[in-house]
Amino acid sequence: MHRRVISGASVKVDPELAEALPQLLWLQQMGLVLFWVYDRSEGAANSRRLVERLAPVTARAISLSRFRILRPLVKETHELLADFMPTAAGMAASGKPKRAGAK
């Protein structure tokens, strides 16, 4: 689903980040779900406010990722994702993340 949303969006994505972005958005969504689960505000008002404020920040961060000055951050984010996402190639069968550069 996230991949389809990104492909139809007008926001330009850094090519280095494009492959990892669906997983990053999924991770963000899981964080929002966790916040919502513990949200005790009337009608989950705090969760709704969080989504309303986070969406434009996320779009801006994705757009800014194209600029050279942020390339190191994009690369580090990609490596972090590859090392710690459960479905990432860096995850060993034991569930422990593989160190960057390790084979």
N, CA, C and O atoms as a Tinker XYZ file with bonds, in Angstrom:
   412  protein
     1  N      0.817000   -1.184000    0.000000    73     2
     2  CA     0.000000    0.000000    0.000000    64     1     3
     3  C      0.870000    1.261000    0.000000    63     2     4     5
     4  O      0.618000    2.187000   -0.770000    81     3
     5  N      1.886000    1.299000    0.855000    73     3     6
     6  CA     2.736000    2.485000    0.931000    64     5     7
     7  C      3.462000    2.740000   -0.389000    63     6     8     9
     8  O      3.642000    3.889000   -0.793000    81     7
     9  N      3.872000    1.678000   -1.047000    73     7    10
    10  CA     4.569000    1.833000   -2.334000    64     9    11
    11  C      3.649000    2.490000   -3.370000    63    10    12    13
    12  O      4.093000    3.335000   -4.147000    81    11
    13  N      2.375000    2.101000   -3.379000    73    11    14
    14  CA     1.405000    2.689000   -4.313000    64    13    15
    15  C      1.157000    4.153000   -3.987000    63    14    16    17
    16  O      1.043000    4.982000   -4.891000    81    15
    17  N      1.072000    4.474000   -2.709000    73    15    18
    18  CA     0.855000    5.865000   -2.305000    64    17    19
    19  C      2.021000    6.728000   -2.766000    63    18    20    21
    20  O      1.822000    7.819000   -3.300000    81    19
    21  N      3.231000    6.239000   -2.561000    73    19    22
    22  CA     4.425000    6.996000   -2.956000    64    21    23
    23  C      4.465000    7.189000   -4.466000    63    22    24    25
    24  O      4.791000    8.275000   -4.944000    81    23
    25  N      4.136000    6.148000   -5.218000    73    23    26
    26  CA     4.197000    6.262000   -6.676000    64    25    27
    27  C      3.176000    7.256000   -7.216000    63    26    28    29
    28  O      3.392000    7.836000   -8.280000    81    27
    29  N      2.070000    7.465000   -6.506000    73    27    30
    30  CA     1.053000    8.407000   -6.951000    64    29    31
    31  C      1.175000    9.784000   -6.345000    63    30    32    33
    32  O      0.364000   10.663000   -6.633000    81    31
    33  N      2.183000    9.988000   -5.505000    73    31    34
    34  CA     2.342000   11.272000   -4.822000    64    33    35
    35  C      3.112000   12.267000   -5.687000    63    34    36    37
    36  O      3.888000   11.886000   -6.564000    81    35
    37  N      2.879000   13.540000   -5.418000    73    35    38
    38  CA     3.593000   14.583000   -6.153000    64    37    39
    39  C      4.945000   14.907000   -5.507000    63    38    40    41
    40  O      5.748000   15.636000   -6.089000    81    39
    41  N      5.194000   14.379000   -4.327000    73    39    42
    42  CA     6.450000   14.619000   -3.620000    64    41    43
    43  C      7.559000   13.832000   -4.297000    63    42    44    45
    44  O      7.423000   12.630000   -4.528000    81    43
    45  N      8.663000   14.514000   -4.617000    73    43    46
    46  CA     9.792000   13.838000   -5.251000    64    45    47
    47  C     10.634000   13.184000   -4.165000    63    46    48    49
    48  O     10.906000   13.777000   -3.122000    81    47
    49  N     11.042000   11.946000   -4.435000    73    47    50
    50  CA    11.773000   11.149000   -3.463000    64    49    51
    51  C     13.207000   10.946000   -3.919000    63    50    52    53
    52  O     13.464000   10.718000   -5.101000    81    51
    53  N     14.134000   11.031000   -2.985000    73    51    54
    54  CA    15.532000   10.738000   -3.271000    64    53    55
    55  C     15.638000    9.283000   -3.715000    63    54    56    57
    56  O     15.097000    8.398000   -3.051000    81    55
    57  N     16.326000    9.019000   -4.826000    73    55    58
    58  CA    16.426000    7.635000   -5.327000    64    57    59
    59  C     17.000000    6.663000   -4.300000    63    58    60    61
    60  O     16.592000    5.503000   -4.241000    81    59
    61  N     17.956000    7.142000   -3.484000    73    59    62
    62  CA    18.553000    6.286000   -2.463000    64    61    63
    63  C     17.524000    5.879000   -1.403000    63    62    64    65
    64  O     17.604000    4.792000   -0.832000    81    63
    65  N     16.584000    6.745000   -1.157000    73    63    66
    66  CA    15.577000    6.508000   -0.129000    64    65    67
    67  C     14.339000    5.804000   -0.674000    63    66    68    69
    68  O     13.565000    5.228000    0.090000    81    67
    69  N     14.151000    5.848000   -1.978000    73    67    70
    70  CA    12.921000    5.350000   -2.593000    64    69    71
    71  C     12.622000    3.893000   -2.251000    63    70    72    73
    72  O     11.469000    3.542000   -1.997000    81    71
    73  N     13.629000    3.057000   -2.242000    73    71    74
    74  CA    13.413000    1.639000   -1.950000    64    73    75
    75  C     13.016000    1.416000   -0.494000    63    74    76    77
    76  O     12.186000    0.554000   -0.202000    81    75
    77  N     13.597000    2.179000    0.412000    73    75    78
    78  CA    13.343000    1.994000    1.845000    64    77    79
    79  C     12.121000    2.759000    2.330000    63    78    80    81
    80  O     11.594000    2.458000    3.401000    81    79
    81  N     11.666000    3.728000    1.574000    73    79    82
    82  CA    10.590000    4.603000    2.028000    64    81    83
    83  C      9.303000    3.872000    2.394000    63    82    84    85
    84  O      8.708000    4.204000    3.419000    81    83
    85  N      8.843000    2.904000    1.621000    73    83    86
    86  CA     7.623000    2.201000    2.037000    64    85    87
    87  C      7.758000    1.573000    3.427000    63    86    88    89
    88  O      6.819000    1.611000    4.222000    81    87
    89  N      8.921000    1.001000    3.714000    73    87    90
    90  CA     9.139000    0.415000    5.037000    64    89    91
    91  C      9.195000    1.490000    6.115000    63    90    92    93
    92  O      8.680000    1.292000    7.215000    81    91
    93  N      9.812000    2.619000    5.813000    73    91    94
    94  CA     9.868000    3.715000    6.782000    64    93    95
    95  C      8.466000    4.245000    7.083000    63    94    96    97
    96  O      8.137000    4.537000    8.233000    81    95
    97  N      7.659000    4.364000    6.056000    73    95    98
    98  CA     6.285000    4.831000    6.263000    64    97    99
    99  C      5.469000    3.810000    7.052000    63    98   100   101
   100  O      4.640000    4.181000    7.883000    81    99
   101  N      5.703000    2.538000    6.792000    73    99   102
   102  CA     5.036000    1.495000    7.563000    64   101   103
   103  C      5.441000    1.592000    9.034000    63   102   104   105
   104  O      4.596000    1.487000    9.922000    81   103
   105  N      6.732000    1.793000    9.288000    73   103   106
   106  CA     7.232000    1.922000   10.652000    64   105   107
   107  C      6.601000    3.130000   11.349000    63   106   108   109
   108  O      6.231000    3.056000   12.521000    81   107
   109  N      6.485000    4.229000   10.625000    73   107   110
   110  CA     5.830000    5.405000   11.171000    64   109   111
   111  C      4.364000    5.098000   11.495000    63   110   112   113
   112  O      3.851000    5.508000   12.536000    81   111
   113  N      3.708000    4.382000   10.605000    73   111   114
   114  CA     2.315000    4.013000   10.830000    64   113   115
   115  C      2.174000    3.146000   12.079000    63   114   116   117
   116  O      1.230000    3.320000   12.849000    81   115
   117  N      3.096000    2.222000   12.283000    73   115   118
   118  CA     3.044000    1.379000   13.478000    64   117   119
   119  C      3.233000    2.212000   14.743000    63   118   120   121
   120  O      2.614000    1.933000   15.769000    81   119
   121  N      4.082000    3.229000   14.674000    73   119   122
   122  CA     4.245000    4.139000   15.801000    64   121   123
   123  C      2.958000    4.890000   16.097000    63   122   124   125
   124  O      2.589000    5.081000   17.256000    81   123
   125  N      2.282000    5.312000   15.044000    73   123   126
   126  CA     0.992000    6.000000   15.218000    64   125   127
   127  C     -0.051000    5.066000   15.819000    63   126   128   129
   128  O     -0.834000    5.470000   16.679000    81   127
   129  N     -0.058000    3.830000   15.367000    73   127   130
   130  CA    -1.004000    2.854000   15.920000    64   129   131
   131  C     -0.731000    2.642000   17.408000    63   130   132   133
   132  O     -1.663000    2.588000   18.209000    81   131
   133  N      0.536000    2.522000   17.776000    73   131   134
   134  CA     0.884000    2.355000   19.188000    64   133   135
   135  C      0.450000    3.570000   20.005000    63   134   136   137
   136  O     -0.068000    3.418000   21.111000    81   135
   137  N      0.657000    4.761000   19.474000    73   135   138
   138  CA     0.218000    5.979000   20.153000    64   137   139
   139  C     -1.301000    5.947000   20.333000    63   138   140   141
   140  O     -1.812000    6.267000   21.406000    81   139
   141  N     -2.011000    5.562000   19.282000    73   139   142
   142  CA    -3.474000    5.501000   19.319000    64   141   143
   143  C     -3.971000    4.500000   20.359000    63   142   144   145
   144  O     -4.944000    4.764000   21.065000    81   143
   145  N     -3.296000    3.344000   20.450000    73   143   146
   146  CA    -3.689000    2.321000   21.422000    64   145   147
   147  C     -3.657000    2.875000   22.844000    63   146   148   149
   148  O     -4.528000    2.552000   23.651000    81   147
   149  N     -2.680000    3.691000   23.154000    73   147   150
   150  CA    -2.536000    4.245000   24.498000    64   149   151
   151  C     -3.168000    5.621000   24.668000    63   150   152   153
   152  O     -3.124000    6.190000   25.758000    81   151
   153  N     -3.745000    6.152000   23.622000    73   151   154
   154  CA    -4.368000    7.481000   23.658000    64   153   155
   155  C     -5.682000    7.413000   24.444000    63   154   156   157
   156  O     -6.616000    6.714000   24.051000    81   155
   157  N     -5.739000    8.136000   25.541000    73   155   158
   158  CA    -6.944000    8.145000   26.381000    64   157   159
   159  C     -7.738000    9.442000   26.225000    63   158   160   161
   160  O     -8.667000    9.698000   26.992000    81   159
   161  N     -7.379000   10.248000   25.248000    73   159   162
   162  CA    -8.114000   11.489000   25.021000    64   161   163
   163  C     -9.488000   11.176000   24.434000    63   162   164   165
   164  O     -9.683000   10.137000   23.804000    81   163
   165  N    -10.422000   12.074000   24.645000    73   163   166
   166  CA   -11.796000   11.903000   24.156000    64   165   167
   167  C    -11.807000   11.722000   22.639000    63   166   168   169
   168  O    -11.338000   12.587000   21.899000    81   167
   169  N    -12.350000   10.584000   22.182000    73   167   170
   170  CA   -12.433000   10.322000   20.745000    64   169   171
   171  C    -11.082000   10.214000   20.069000    63   170   172   173
   172  O    -10.970000   10.448000   18.866000    81   171
   173  N    -10.049000    9.861000   20.833000    73   171   174
   174  CA    -8.674000    9.754000   20.313000    64   173   175
   175  C     -8.235000   11.061000   19.652000    63   174   176   177
   176  O     -7.549000   11.055000   18.630000    81   175
   177  N     -8.640000   12.173000   20.251000    73   175   178
   178  CA    -8.338000   13.494000   19.689000    64   177   179
   179  C     -6.839000   13.733000   19.550000    63   178   180   181
   180  O     -6.395000   14.327000   18.567000    81   179
   181  N     -6.059000   13.277000   20.521000    73   179   182
   182  CA    -4.607000   13.481000   20.439000    64   181   183
   183  C     -4.002000   12.702000   19.271000    63   182   184   185
   184  O     -3.073000   13.179000   18.620000    81   183
   185  N     -4.519000   11.525000   19.010000    73   183   186
   186  CA    -4.031000   10.737000   17.866000    64   185   187
   187  C     -4.343000   11.450000   16.557000    63   186   188   189
   188  O     -3.506000   11.509000   15.656000    81   187
   189  N     -5.535000   11.981000   16.463000    73   187   190
   190  CA    -5.922000   12.713000   15.252000    64   189   191
   191  C     -5.044000   13.950000   15.050000    63   190   192   193
   192  O     -4.607000   14.240000   13.936000    81   191
   193  N     -4.796000   14.665000   16.131000    73   191   194
   194  CA    -3.929000   15.856000   16.044000    64   193   195
   195  C     -2.517000   15.467000   15.639000    63   194   196   197
   196  O     -1.882000   16.150000   14.836000    81   195
   197  N     -2.027000   14.363000   16.201000    73   195   198
   198  CA    -0.683000   13.904000   15.843000    64   197   199
   199  C     -0.587000   13.599000   14.349000    63   198   200   201
   200  O      0.373000   14.009000   13.696000    81   199
   201  N     -1.558000   12.896000   13.811000    73   199   202
   202  CA    -1.557000   12.570000   12.386000    64   201   203
   203  C     -1.612000   13.840000   11.544000    63   202   204   205
   204  O     -0.881000   13.967000   10.562000    81   203
   205  N     -2.473000   14.777000   11.924000    73   203   206
   206  CA    -2.597000   16.034000   11.170000    64   205   207
   207  C     -1.298000   16.826000   11.160000    63   206   208   209
   208  O     -0.977000   17.476000   10.165000    81   207
   209  N     -0.553000   16.777000   12.249000    73   207   210
   210  CA     0.702000   17.530000   12.316000    64   209   211
   211  C      1.868000   16.761000   11.725000    63   210   212   213
   212  O      2.795000   17.360000   11.180000    81   211
   213  N      1.832000   15.429000   11.829000    73   211   214
   214  CA     2.948000   14.613000   11.353000    64   213   215
   215  C      2.960000   14.471000    9.830000    63   214   216   217
   216  O      4.035000   14.394000    9.234000    81   215
   217  N      1.809000   14.435000    9.201000    73   215   218
   218  CA     1.741000   14.236000    7.746000    64   217   219
   219  C      2.535000   15.296000    6.975000    63   218   220   221
   220  O      3.345000   14.934000    6.122000    81   219
   221  N      2.331000   16.595000    7.244000    73   219   222
   222  CA     3.120000   17.575000    6.490000    64   221   223
   223  C      4.616000   17.535000    6.826000    63   222   224   225
   224  O      5.454000   17.808000    5.966000    81   223
   225  N      4.944000   17.199000    8.059000    73   223   226
   226  CA     6.362000   17.092000    8.443000    64   225   227
   227  C      7.002000   15.932000    7.681000    63   226   228   229
   228  O      8.130000   16.052000    7.202000    81   227
   229  N      6.299000   14.829000    7.570000    73   227   230
   230  CA     6.799000   13.669000    6.837000    64   229   231
   231  C      7.006000   14.019000    5.362000    63   230   232   233
   232  O      8.048000   13.701000    4.788000    81   231
   233  N      6.029000   14.667000    4.756000    73   231   234
   234  CA     6.154000   15.068000    3.345000    64   233   235
   235  C      7.340000   16.007000    3.155000    63   234   236   237
   236  O      8.080000   15.884000    2.179000    81   235
   237  N      7.523000   16.935000    4.076000    73   235   238
   238  CA     8.647000   17.877000    3.965000    64   237   239
   239  C      9.980000   17.144000    4.119000    63   238   240   241
   240  O     10.927000   17.427000    3.386000    81   239
   241  N     10.062000   16.209000    5.062000    73   239   242
   242  CA    11.304000   15.450000    5.261000    64   241   243
   243  C     11.641000   14.633000    4.012000    63   242   244   245
   244  O     12.805000   14.545000    3.621000    81   243
   245  N     10.635000   14.045000    3.395000    73   243   246
   246  CA    10.861000   13.271000    2.169000    64   245   247
   247  C     11.366000   14.183000    1.058000    63   246   248   249
   248  O     12.297000   13.824000    0.336000    81   247
   249  N     10.766000   15.351000    0.916000    73   247   250
   250  CA    11.208000   16.308000   -0.109000    64   249   251
   251  C     12.626000   16.786000    0.146000    63   250   252   253
   252  O     13.424000   16.883000   -0.786000    81   251
   253  N     12.946000   17.084000    1.386000    73   251   254
   254  CA    14.275000   17.585000    1.725000    64   253   255
   255  C     15.365000   16.526000    1.561000    63   254   256   257
   256  O     16.543000   16.861000    1.433000    81   255
   257  N     14.976000   15.257000    1.565000    73   255   258
   258  CA    15.962000   14.184000    1.455000    64   257   259
   259  C     16.710000   14.224000    0.117000    63   258   260   261
   260  O     17.762000   13.599000   -0.017000    81   259
   261  N     16.187000   14.941000   -0.856000    73   259   262
   262  CA    16.838000   15.025000   -2.171000    64   261   263
   263  C     18.062000   15.927000   -2.174000    63   262   264   265
   264  O     18.896000   15.824000   -3.074000    81   263
   265  N     18.188000   16.805000   -1.190000    73   263   266
   266  CA    19.288000   17.761000   -1.184000    64   265   267
   267  C     20.580000   17.127000   -0.687000    63   266   268   269
   268  O     20.586000   16.349000    0.267000    81   267
   269  N     21.670000   17.476000   -1.355000    73   267   270
   270  CA    22.979000   16.877000   -1.064000    64   269   271
   271  C     23.395000   17.002000    0.389000    63   270   272   273
   272  O     23.998000   16.080000    0.939000    81   271
   273  N     23.091000   18.100000    1.006000    73   271   274
   274  CA    23.522000   18.307000    2.388000    64   273   275
   275  C     22.901000   17.264000    3.330000    63   274   276   277
   276  O     23.442000   16.986000    4.400000    81   275
   277  N     21.775000   16.700000    2.925000    73   275   278
   278  CA    21.108000   15.696000    3.757000    64   277   279
   279  C     21.414000   14.259000    3.335000    63   278   280   281
   280  O     20.906000   13.316000    3.942000    81   279
   281  N     22.232000   14.088000    2.309000    73   279   282
   282  CA    22.554000   12.736000    1.828000    64   281   283
   283  C     23.107000   11.836000    2.935000    63   282   284   285
   284  O     22.698000   10.679000    3.032000    81   283
   285  N     24.029000   12.335000    3.776000    73   283   286
   286  CA    24.532000   11.455000    4.847000    64   285   287
   287  C     23.406000   10.969000    5.768000    63   286   288   289
   288  O     23.416000    9.819000    6.206000    81   287
   289  N     22.455000   11.826000    6.057000    73   287   290
   290  CA    21.324000   11.434000    6.894000    64   289   291
   291  C     20.454000   10.397000    6.188000    63   290   292   293
   292  O     19.988000    9.443000    6.810000    81   291
   293  N     20.238000   10.587000    4.893000    73   291   294
   294  CA    19.455000    9.620000    4.111000    64   293   295
   295  C     20.156000    8.268000    4.112000    63   294   296   297
   296  O     19.521000    7.232000    4.311000    81   295
   297  N     21.466000    8.283000    3.887000    73   295   298
   298  CA    22.232000    7.031000    3.857000    64   297   299
   299  C     22.193000    6.346000    5.219000    63   298   300   301
   300  O     22.005000    5.132000    5.298000    81   299
   301  N     22.369000    7.109000    6.281000    73   299   302
   302  CA    22.342000    6.542000    7.626000    64   301   303
   303  C     20.965000    5.961000    7.959000    63   302   304   305
   304  O     20.864000    4.910000    8.592000    81   303
   305  N     19.916000    6.651000    7.532000    73   303   306
   306  CA    18.554000    6.163000    7.741000    64   305   307
   307  C     18.345000    4.851000    6.997000    63   306   308   309
   308  O     17.752000    3.913000    7.531000    81   307
   309  N     18.829000    4.791000    5.775000    73   307   310
   310  CA    18.705000    3.571000    4.981000    64   309   311
   311  C     19.454000    2.413000    5.640000    63   310   312   313
   312  O     18.932000    1.301000    5.714000    81   311
   313  N     20.670000    2.667000    6.118000    73   311   314
   314  CA    21.449000    1.622000    6.776000    64   313   315
   315  C     20.775000    1.160000    8.068000    63   314   316   317
   316  O     20.751000   -0.033000    8.369000    81   315
   317  N     20.237000    2.098000    8.818000    73   315   318
   318  CA    19.532000    1.765000   10.049000    64   317   319
   319  C     18.340000    0.868000    9.764000    63   318   320   321
   320  O     18.100000   -0.118000   10.460000    81   319
   321  N     17.608000    1.227000    8.735000    73   319   322
   322  CA    16.452000    0.423000    8.341000    64   321   323
   323  C     16.896000   -0.971000    7.927000    63   322   324   325
   324  O     16.296000   -1.959000    8.350000    81   323
   325  N     17.931000   -1.066000    7.112000    73   323   326
   326  CA    18.414000   -2.361000    6.640000    64   325   327
   327  C     18.894000   -3.234000    7.793000    63   326   328   329
   328  O     18.756000   -4.456000    7.742000    81   327
   329  N     19.451000   -2.627000    8.823000    73   327   330
   330  CA    19.973000   -3.396000    9.947000    64   329   331
   331  C     18.910000   -3.838000   10.942000    63   330   332   333
   332  O     19.066000   -4.879000   11.582000    81   331
   333  N     17.826000   -3.068000   11.088000    73   331   334
   334  CA    16.913000   -3.339000   12.183000    64   333   335
   335  C     15.475000   -3.677000   11.817000    63   334   336   337
   336  O     14.710000   -4.078000   12.694000    81   335
   337  N     15.083000   -3.534000   10.574000    73   335   338
   338  CA    13.719000   -3.910000   10.207000    64   337   339
   339  C     13.636000   -5.441000   10.211000    63   338   340   341
   340  O     14.544000   -6.104000    9.709000    81   339
   341  N     12.574000   -6.004000   10.764000    73   339   342
   342  CA    12.462000   -7.462000   10.851000    64   341   343
   343  C     12.570000   -8.179000    9.513000    63   342   344   345
   344  O     13.048000   -9.312000    9.469000    81   343
   345  N     12.143000   -7.559000    8.431000    73   343   346
   346  CA    12.198000   -8.213000    7.129000    64   345   347
   347  C     13.457000   -7.860000    6.347000    63   346   348   349
   348  O     13.651000   -8.329000    5.226000    81   347
   349  N     14.302000   -7.041000    6.935000    73   347   350
   350  CA    15.505000   -6.594000    6.233000    64   349   351
   351  C     16.501000   -7.743000    6.075000    63   350   352   353
   352  O     16.533000   -8.668000    6.887000    81   351
   353  N     17.297000   -7.670000    5.038000    73   351   354
   354  CA    18.296000   -8.706000    4.777000    64   353   355
   355  C     19.333000   -8.777000    5.887000    63   354   356   357
   356  O     19.959000   -9.818000    6.087000    81   355
   357  N     19.518000   -7.685000    6.606000    73   355   358
   358  CA    20.514000   -7.645000    7.676000    64   357   359
   359  C     20.103000   -8.398000    8.924000    63   358   360   361
   360  O     20.928000   -8.576000    9.821000    81   359
   361  N     18.863000   -8.846000    9.019000    73   359   362
   362  CA    18.389000   -9.521000   10.212000    64   361   363
   363  C     18.758000  -11.003000   10.148000    63   362   364   365
   364  O     18.394000  -11.702000    9.202000    81   363
   365  N     19.470000  -11.464000   11.145000    73   363   366
   366  CA    19.861000  -12.872000   11.205000    64   365   367
   367  C     18.674000  -13.711000   11.673000    63   366   368   369
   368  O     17.701000  -13.175000   12.203000    81   367
   369  N     18.754000  -15.008000   11.479000    73   367   370
   370  CA    17.675000  -15.909000   11.892000    64   369   371
   371  C     17.422000  -15.811000   13.391000    63   370   372   373
   372  O     16.312000  -16.080000   13.850000    81   371
   373  N     18.428000  -15.432000   14.147000    73   371   374
   374  CA    18.283000  -15.317000   15.598000    64   373   375
   375  C     17.533000  -14.053000   15.998000    63   374   376   377
   376  O     17.184000  -13.878000   17.166000    81   375
   377  N     17.282000  -13.168000   15.029000    73   375   378
   378  CA    16.593000  -11.913000   15.332000    64   377   379
   379  C     17.553000  -10.799000   15.692000    63   378   380   381
   380  O     17.120000   -9.694000   16.019000    81   379
   381  N     18.841000  -11.066000   15.639000    73   379   382
   382  CA    19.821000  -10.032000   15.966000    64   381   383
   383  C     20.226000   -9.314000   14.689000    63   382   384   385
   384  O     20.434000   -9.957000   13.660000    81   383
   385  N     20.342000   -7.985000   14.740000    73   383   386
   386  CA    20.733000   -7.245000   13.542000    64   385   387
   387  C     22.179000   -7.509000   13.171000    63   386   388   389
   388  O     23.044000   -7.678000   14.031000    81   387
   389  N     22.417000   -7.541000   11.879000    73   387   390
   390  CA    23.762000   -7.675000   11.348000    64   389   391
   391  C     24.434000   -6.320000   11.395000    63   390   392   393
   392  O     23.806000   -5.314000   11.062000    81   391
   393  N     25.685000   -6.263000   11.798000    73   391   394
   394  CA    26.432000   -5.015000   11.835000    64   393   395
   395  C     26.682000   -4.517000   10.423000    63   394   396   397
   396  O     26.915000   -5.312000    9.512000    81   395
   397  N     26.634000   -3.214000   10.241000    73   395   398
   398  CA    26.890000   -2.618000    8.929000    64   397   399
   399  C     28.266000   -3.030000    8.447000    63   398   400   401
   400  O     29.236000   -2.967000    9.202000    81   399
   401  N     28.354000   -3.447000    7.211000    73   399   402
   402  CA    29.622000   -3.845000    6.616000    64   401   403
   403  C     29.967000   -5.305000    6.887000    63   402   404   405
   404  O     30.903000   -5.833000    6.287000    81   403
   405  N     29.235000   -5.968000    7.776000    73   403   406
   406  CA    29.501000   -7.374000    8.062000    64   405   407
   407  C     28.913000   -8.254000    6.988000    63   406   408   409
   408  O     27.924000   -7.886000    6.355000    81   407
   409  N     29.505000   -9.412000    6.773000    73   407   410
   410  CA    29.009000  -10.325000    5.742000    64   409   411
   411  C     28.533000  -11.601000    6.347000    63   410   412
   412  O     28.080000  -12.493000    5.629000    81   411
